[in-house]
mmCIF file of C-alpha atoms in Angstrom:
data_model
loop_
_atom_site.group_PDB
_atom_site.id
_atom_site.type_symbol
_atom_site.label_atom_id
_atom_site.label_comp_id
_atom_site.label_asym_id
_atom_site.label_seq_id
_atom_site.Cartn_x
_atom_site.Cartn_y
_atom_site.Cartn_z
ATOM 1 C CA MET A 1 0.000 0.000 0.000
ATOM 2 C CA GLU A 2 2.767 2.446 0.906
ATOM 3 C CA ASN A 3 4.391 1.893 -2.501
ATOM 4 C CA ILE A 4 1.136 2.888 -4.206
ATOM 5 C CA LEU A 5 0.784 5.959 -1.996
ATOM 6 C CA ASN A 6 4.294 7.121 -2.825
ATOM 7 C CA LYS A 7 4.179 6.269 -6.532
ATOM 8 C CA TYR A 8 2.274 9.314 -7.716
ATOM 9 C CA LYS A 9 3.062 13.016 -7.846
ATOM 10 C CA ARG A 10 2.368 15.259 -4.882
ATOM 11 C CA ILE A 11 -0.484 17.020 -6.708
ATOM 12 C CA LYS A 12 -3.294 14.688 -7.670
ATOM 13 C CA ILE A 13 -6.572 15.502 -9.432
ATOM 14 C CA ILE A 14 -9.540 13.146 -9.188
ATOM 15 C CA SER A 15 -12.364 13.318 -11.728
ATOM 16 C CA GLY A 16 -14.974 11.230 -13.510
ATOM 17 C CA HIS A 17 -18.695 10.754 -14.000
ATOM 18 C CA TYR A 18 -21.275 11.637 -11.327
ATOM 19 C CA GLY A 19 -21.345 9.148 -8.456
ATOM 20 C CA VAL A 20 -18.194 7.328 -9.501
ATOM 21 C CA GLY A 21 -16.626 7.674 -6.034
ATOM 22 C CA LYS A 22 -14.338 10.691 -6.409
ATOM 23 C CA SER A 23 -14.752 12.120 -2.916
ATOM 24 C CA GLU A 24 -14.474 8.671 -1.329
ATOM 25 C CA LEU A 25 -11.123 8.110 -3.024
ATOM 26 C CA ALA A 26 -9.918 11.623 -2.196
ATOM 27 C CA VAL A 27 -10.775 11.269 1.494
ATOM 28 C CA ASN A 28 -9.341 7.780 1.926
ATOM 29 C CA TRP A 29 -6.167 8.609 0.030
ATOM 30 C CA ALA A 30 -5.701 11.713 2.171
ATOM 31 C CA ILE A 31 -6.132 9.715 5.385
ATOM 32 C CA LYS A 32 -3.607 7.108 4.249
ATOM 33 C CA LEU A 33 -1.068 9.833 3.464
ATOM 34 C CA SER A 34 -1.735 11.531 6.801
ATOM 35 C CA ASN A 35 -1.055 8.238 8.572
ATOM 36 C CA LEU A 36 2.400 8.353 6.975
ATOM 37 C CA ASN A 37 2.935 11.713 8.697
ATOM 38 C CA ARG A 38 2.526 13.666 5.474
ATOM 39 C CA LYS A 39 0.993 17.142 5.348
ATOM 40 C CA VAL A 40 -2.173 16.753 3.305
ATOM 41 C CA VAL A 41 -4.623 19.225 1.795
ATOM 42 C CA ILE A 42 -7.825 18.339 -0.030
ATOM 43 C CA VAL A 43 -8.950 21.038 -2.458
ATOM 44 C CA ASP A 44 -12.667 20.369 -2.804
ATOM 45 C CA LEU A 45 -13.852 21.987 -6.037
ATOM 46 C CA ASP A 46 -17.213 20.226 -6.263
ATOM 47 C CA VAL A 47 -19.650 23.040 -6.966
ATOM 48 C CA VAL A 48 -22.061 20.718 -8.786
ATOM 49 C CA ASN A 49 -23.359 18.740 -5.808
ATOM 50 C CA PRO A 50 -22.244 20.577 -2.655
ATOM 51 C CA TYR A 51 -24.109 18.211 -0.329
ATOM 52 C CA PHE A 52 -21.874 15.196 -0.994
ATOM 53 C CA THR A 53 -18.364 16.597 -0.758
ATOM 54 C CA SER A 54 -15.050 16.249 1.061
ATOM 55 C CA ARG A 55 -15.628 19.560 2.817
ATOM 56 C CA GLY A 56 -18.847 18.143 4.249
ATOM 57 C CA ILE A 57 -16.696 16.063 6.634
ATOM 58 C CA SER A 58 -13.950 18.626 7.188
ATOM 59 C CA ASP A 59 -14.340 18.325 10.974
ATOM 60 C CA LYS A 60 -13.596 14.602 10.842
ATOM 61 C CA LEU A 61 -10.668 15.156 8.500
ATOM 62 C CA ALA A 62 -9.264 17.738 10.896
ATOM 63 C CA ASP A 63 -8.808 14.881 13.373
ATOM 64 C CA TYR A 64 -6.252 13.515 10.912
ATOM 65 C CA LYS A 65 -4.684 16.965 10.510
ATOM 66 C CA ILE A 66 -6.010 17.143 6.949
ATOM 67 C CA GLN A 67 -6.910 20.629 5.757
ATOM 68 C CA VAL A 68 -9.869 21.013 3.393
ATOM 69 C CA LEU A 69 -10.054 24.045 1.112
ATOM 70 C CA GLY A 70 -13.037 24.925 -1.039
ATOM 71 C CA PRO A 71 -15.817 27.407 -1.727
ATOM 72 C CA SER A 72 -18.311 28.213 0.980
ATOM 73 C CA ARG A 73 -21.515 26.184 0.785
ATOM 74 C CA LYS A 74 -23.446 29.449 0.681
ATOM 75 C CA LEU A 75 -21.666 30.415 -2.532
ATOM 76 C CA THR A 76 -21.542 27.122 -4.426
ATOM 77 C CA SER A 77 -24.668 27.964 -6.423
ATOM 78 C CA ALA A 78 -23.191 31.236 -7.669
ATOM 79 C CA ASP A 79 -22.204 31.576 -11.324
ATOM 80 C CA VAL A 80 -18.612 32.262 -10.260
ATOM 81 C CA PRO A 81 -17.905 30.455 -6.974
ATOM 82 C CA ALA A 82 -15.743 32.312 -4.468
ATOM 83 C CA LEU A 83 -12.516 30.360 -4.051
ATOM 84 C CA PRO A 84 -10.378 30.968 -0.957
ATOM 85 C CA PRO A 85 -6.978 32.460 -1.844
ATOM 86 C CA GLU A 86 -5.255 29.717 0.190
ATOM 87 C CA ILE A 87 -5.899 27.340 -2.708
ATOM 88 C CA PHE A 88 -3.358 29.146 -4.884
ATOM 89 C CA SER A 89 -0.623 28.615 -2.294
ATOM 90 C CA VAL A 90 -0.743 24.809 -2.553
ATOM 91 C CA PHE A 91 1.052 24.900 -5.897
ATOM 92 C CA ASP A 92 4.207 26.386 -4.405
ATOM 93 C CA ASN A 93 4.428 24.523 -1.090
ATOM 94 C CA GLU A 94 6.519 21.438 -1.841
ATOM 95 C CA GLU A 95 5.839 20.059 1.633
ATOM 96 C CA LEU A 96 2.172 19.458 0.875
ATOM 97 C CA ASP A 97 0.450 16.468 -0.662
ATOM 98 C CA VAL A 98 -2.517 17.982 -2.498
ATOM 99 C CA ILE A 99 -5.629 16.180 -3.728
ATOM 100 C CA PHE A 100 -8.052 18.068 -5.972
ATOM 101 C CA ASP A 101 -11.560 16.607 -5.659
ATOM 102 C CA LEU A 102 -13.632 17.719 -8.660
ATOM 103 C CA GLY A 103 -17.355 17.668 -9.270
ATOM 104 C CA GLY A 104 -18.866 15.259 -11.773
ATOM 105 C CA ASP A 105 -18.430 15.430 -15.533
ATOM 106 C CA ALA A 106 -17.486 18.498 -17.582
ATOM 107 C CA ALA A 107 -19.571 20.813 -15.407
ATOM 108 C CA GLY A 108 -17.511 19.792 -12.396
ATOM 109 C CA GLY A 109 -14.251 20.216 -14.280
ATOM 110 C CA LYS A 110 -14.783 23.792 -15.427
ATOM 111 C CA VAL A 111 -13.826 25.301 -12.076
ATOM 112 C CA LEU A 112 -10.374 23.740 -12.401
ATOM 113 C CA GLY A 113 -9.830 26.139 -15.292
ATOM 114 C CA TYR A 114 -9.243 28.930 -12.771
ATOM 115 C CA PHE A 115 -5.922 27.250 -11.995
ATOM 116 C CA TYR A 116 -4.857 26.385 -15.532
ATOM 117 C CA ASN A 117 -1.813 28.682 -15.541
ATOM 118 C CA HIS A 118 -0.586 27.081 -12.308
ATOM 119 C CA PHE A 119 -0.916 23.539 -13.646
ATOM 120 C CA LYS A 120 1.058 24.458 -16.784
ATOM 121 C CA ASN A 121 4.193 24.869 -14.682
ATOM 122 C CA ILE A 122 4.029 21.806 -12.428
ATOM 123 C CA ASP A 123 3.871 18.030 -12.579
ATOM 124 C CA TYR A 124 0.606 16.415 -11.543
ATOM 125 C CA ASP A 125 -1.380 13.199 -11.850
ATOM 126 C CA PHE A 126 -4.901 13.453 -13.232
ATOM 127 C CA PHE A 127 -6.980 10.363 -12.480
ATOM 128 C CA TYR A 128 -10.033 9.404 -14.535
ATOM 129 C CA LEU A 129 -12.310 7.173 -12.449
ATOM 130 C CA VAL A 130 -14.490 4.566 -14.130
ATOM 131 C CA ASN A 131 -17.571 3.010 -12.542
ATOM 132 C CA ALA A 132 -18.971 0.330 -14.827
ATOM 133 C CA ASN A 133 -22.171 0.260 -12.762
ATOM 134 C CA ARG A 134 -23.115 3.886 -13.406
ATOM 135 C CA PRO A 135 -25.636 4.828 -16.086
ATOM 136 C CA PHE A 136 -23.960 6.044 -19.294
ATOM 137 C CA THR A 137 -20.518 4.582 -18.403
ATOM 138 C CA GLN A 138 -21.226 0.879 -18.676
ATOM 139 C CA ASN A 139 -19.389 0.524 -21.982
ATOM 140 C CA LEU A 140 -16.395 1.968 -23.809
ATOM 141 C CA GLU A 141 -18.449 4.522 -25.711
ATOM 142 C CA GLY A 142 -19.901 6.064 -22.559
ATOM 143 C CA VAL A 143 -16.594 6.087 -20.697
ATOM 144 C CA ASP A 144 -14.929 7.630 -23.736
ATOM 145 C CA GLU A 145 -17.503 10.414 -24.084
ATOM 146 C CA PHE A 146 -17.122 11.750 -20.527
ATOM 147 C CA PHE A 147 -13.334 11.395 -20.663
ATOM 148 C CA TYR A 148 -12.961 13.876 -23.523
ATOM 149 C CA LYS A 149 -15.623 16.245 -22.234
ATOM 150 C CA ILE A 150 -13.769 16.550 -18.919
ATOM 151 C CA GLU A 151 -10.423 17.083 -20.638
ATOM 152 C CA GLN A 152 -11.976 19.824 -22.747
ATOM 153 C CA ALA A 153 -13.547 21.505 -19.710
ATOM 154 C CA THR A 154 -10.380 21.404 -17.584
ATOM 155 C CA ARG A 155 -7.942 22.029 -20.455
ATOM 156 C CA LEU A 156 -5.737 19.383 -18.827
ATOM 157 C CA LYS A 157 -4.824 15.878 -19.954
ATOM 158 C CA PHE A 158 -5.576 12.795 -17.902
ATOM 159 C CA THR A 159 -2.557 10.754 -16.860
ATOM 160 C CA ASN A 160 -4.114 7.604 -15.351
ATOM 161 C CA VAL A 161 -7.259 5.454 -15.463
ATOM 162 C CA VAL A 162 -8.709 4.059 -12.205
ATOM 163 C CA ASN A 163 -11.356 1.385 -11.704
ATOM 164 C CA SER A 164 -13.811 2.719 -9.114
ATOM 165 C CA THR A 165 -16.702 0.363 -9.909
ATOM 166 C CA HIS A 166 -19.044 -0.118 -6.962
ATOM 167 C CA LEU A 167 -22.617 -0.526 -5.768
ATOM 168 C CA LEU A 168 -21.996 1.016 -2.362
ATOM 169 C CA TYR A 169 -22.420 -1.682 0.322
ATOM 170 C CA GLU A 170 -23.761 -4.178 -2.224
ATOM 171 C CA THR A 171 -20.451 -4.215 -4.104
ATOM 172 C CA ASP A 172 -18.986 -7.683 -4.636
ATOM 173 C CA ILE A 173 -15.824 -9.008 -6.245
ATOM 174 C CA ASN A 174 -17.599 -9.485 -9.572
ATOM 175 C CA ASP A 175 -18.264 -5.728 -9.724
ATOM 176 C CA ILE A 176 -14.558 -5.072 -9.229
ATOM 177 C CA LYS A 177 -13.601 -7.556 -11.933
ATOM 178 C CA LYS A 178 -16.161 -6.152 -14.377
ATOM 179 C CA GLY A 179 -14.909 -2.614 -13.781
ATOM 180 C CA GLU A 180 -11.282 -3.647 -14.067
ATOM 181 C CA ASP A 181 -11.933 -5.280 -17.437
ATOM 182 C CA LEU A 182 -13.645 -2.142 -18.770
ATOM 183 C CA SER A 183 -10.991 0.151 -17.293
ATOM 184 C CA LEU A 184 -8.128 -1.865 -18.792
ATOM 185 C CA LYS A 185 -9.749 -1.820 -22.231
ATOM 186 C CA PHE A 186 -10.334 1.907 -21.999
ATOM 187 C CA ALA A 187 -6.812 2.626 -20.730
ATOM 188 C CA SER A 188 -5.438 0.734 -23.716
ATOM 189 C CA LYS A 189 -7.738 2.664 -26.058
ATOM 190 C CA VAL A 190 -6.546 6.075 -24.840
ATOM 191 C CA ASN A 191 -2.943 4.912 -24.328
ATOM 192 C CA LEU A 192 -2.806 5.682 -20.598
ATOM 193 C CA PRO A 193 -1.649 3.512 -17.695
ATOM 194 C CA PHE A 194 -4.216 1.694 -15.606
ATOM 195 C CA ALA A 195 -3.373 2.852 -12.078
ATOM 196 C CA PHE A 196 -5.304 0.683 -9.622
ATOM 197 C CA ASN A 197 -8.633 -0.712 -8.427
ATOM 198 C CA VAL A 198 -10.591 1.042 -5.683
ATOM 199 C CA VAL A 199 -11.880 -1.724 -3.409
ATOM 200 C CA PRO A 200 -14.135 -1.357 -0.336
ATOM 201 C CA ASP A 201 -12.613 -2.413 2.991
ATOM 202 C CA PHE A 202 -15.193 -5.165 3.451
ATOM 203 C CA LEU A 203 -13.887 -6.964 0.340
ATOM 204 C CA ILE A 204 -10.248 -6.925 1.445
#
C-alpha cells in the first residue's frame, strides 16, 4: 500500500462521472497519506453537488490533521464560486500532498480552469475514475464520451485510469472484476496507464 501511496506526484486531481466515487477516493487517500505523517490538503472543487463533498466532513478530516479548502456552501450555487486564496498557495508549497476533488463530468471540471496557468508549470497526476455500474458509463463509448468532455472543460490531460466500480455496500468481487476489465480496455484505447482498483474495505 505504501508503494502505491508514494508512486504518484504530490499534486493529484480526481475526476470522472457523477457518483463514480471521487470524494471517497480523495478522502481515503488523504487519510492514508496523513497516517504516513505527510501534510495533506484536499482542495474540494465540487460546486455541482455541494451536499456530498469532502468539505462536508472537514471536521472529521481535521482529526487527521487534513486541511480542506473549497468554496463556501453558501456560494456554491453562484455563477462564479468564491474560491479561498489559500488554494493558490498549494502549488508552491513542496511540503504538501494535495488532492483536488472535482465535481462530476465536464460541469464539475470547469472550475479547475481557474488554476490552468498554475498547472502548466508543475507536474501532476490526473486520475479518470471509471464506474462500470453507473448509467452512461457501462461501456467503452460512454466512458470515452465523458473522458474527452472533462479534458476539454479542464484544459488538462488525464494521466491515469482508475477502476472505481461499486454498488456502495452491495459491491462484490464481480463488480470489481467487471470494472477492471472495462478500465483496462479503456486505458489501452486512450494509451494511458491503468493505475489501480478502488476496493471497499469489506472486500479486502
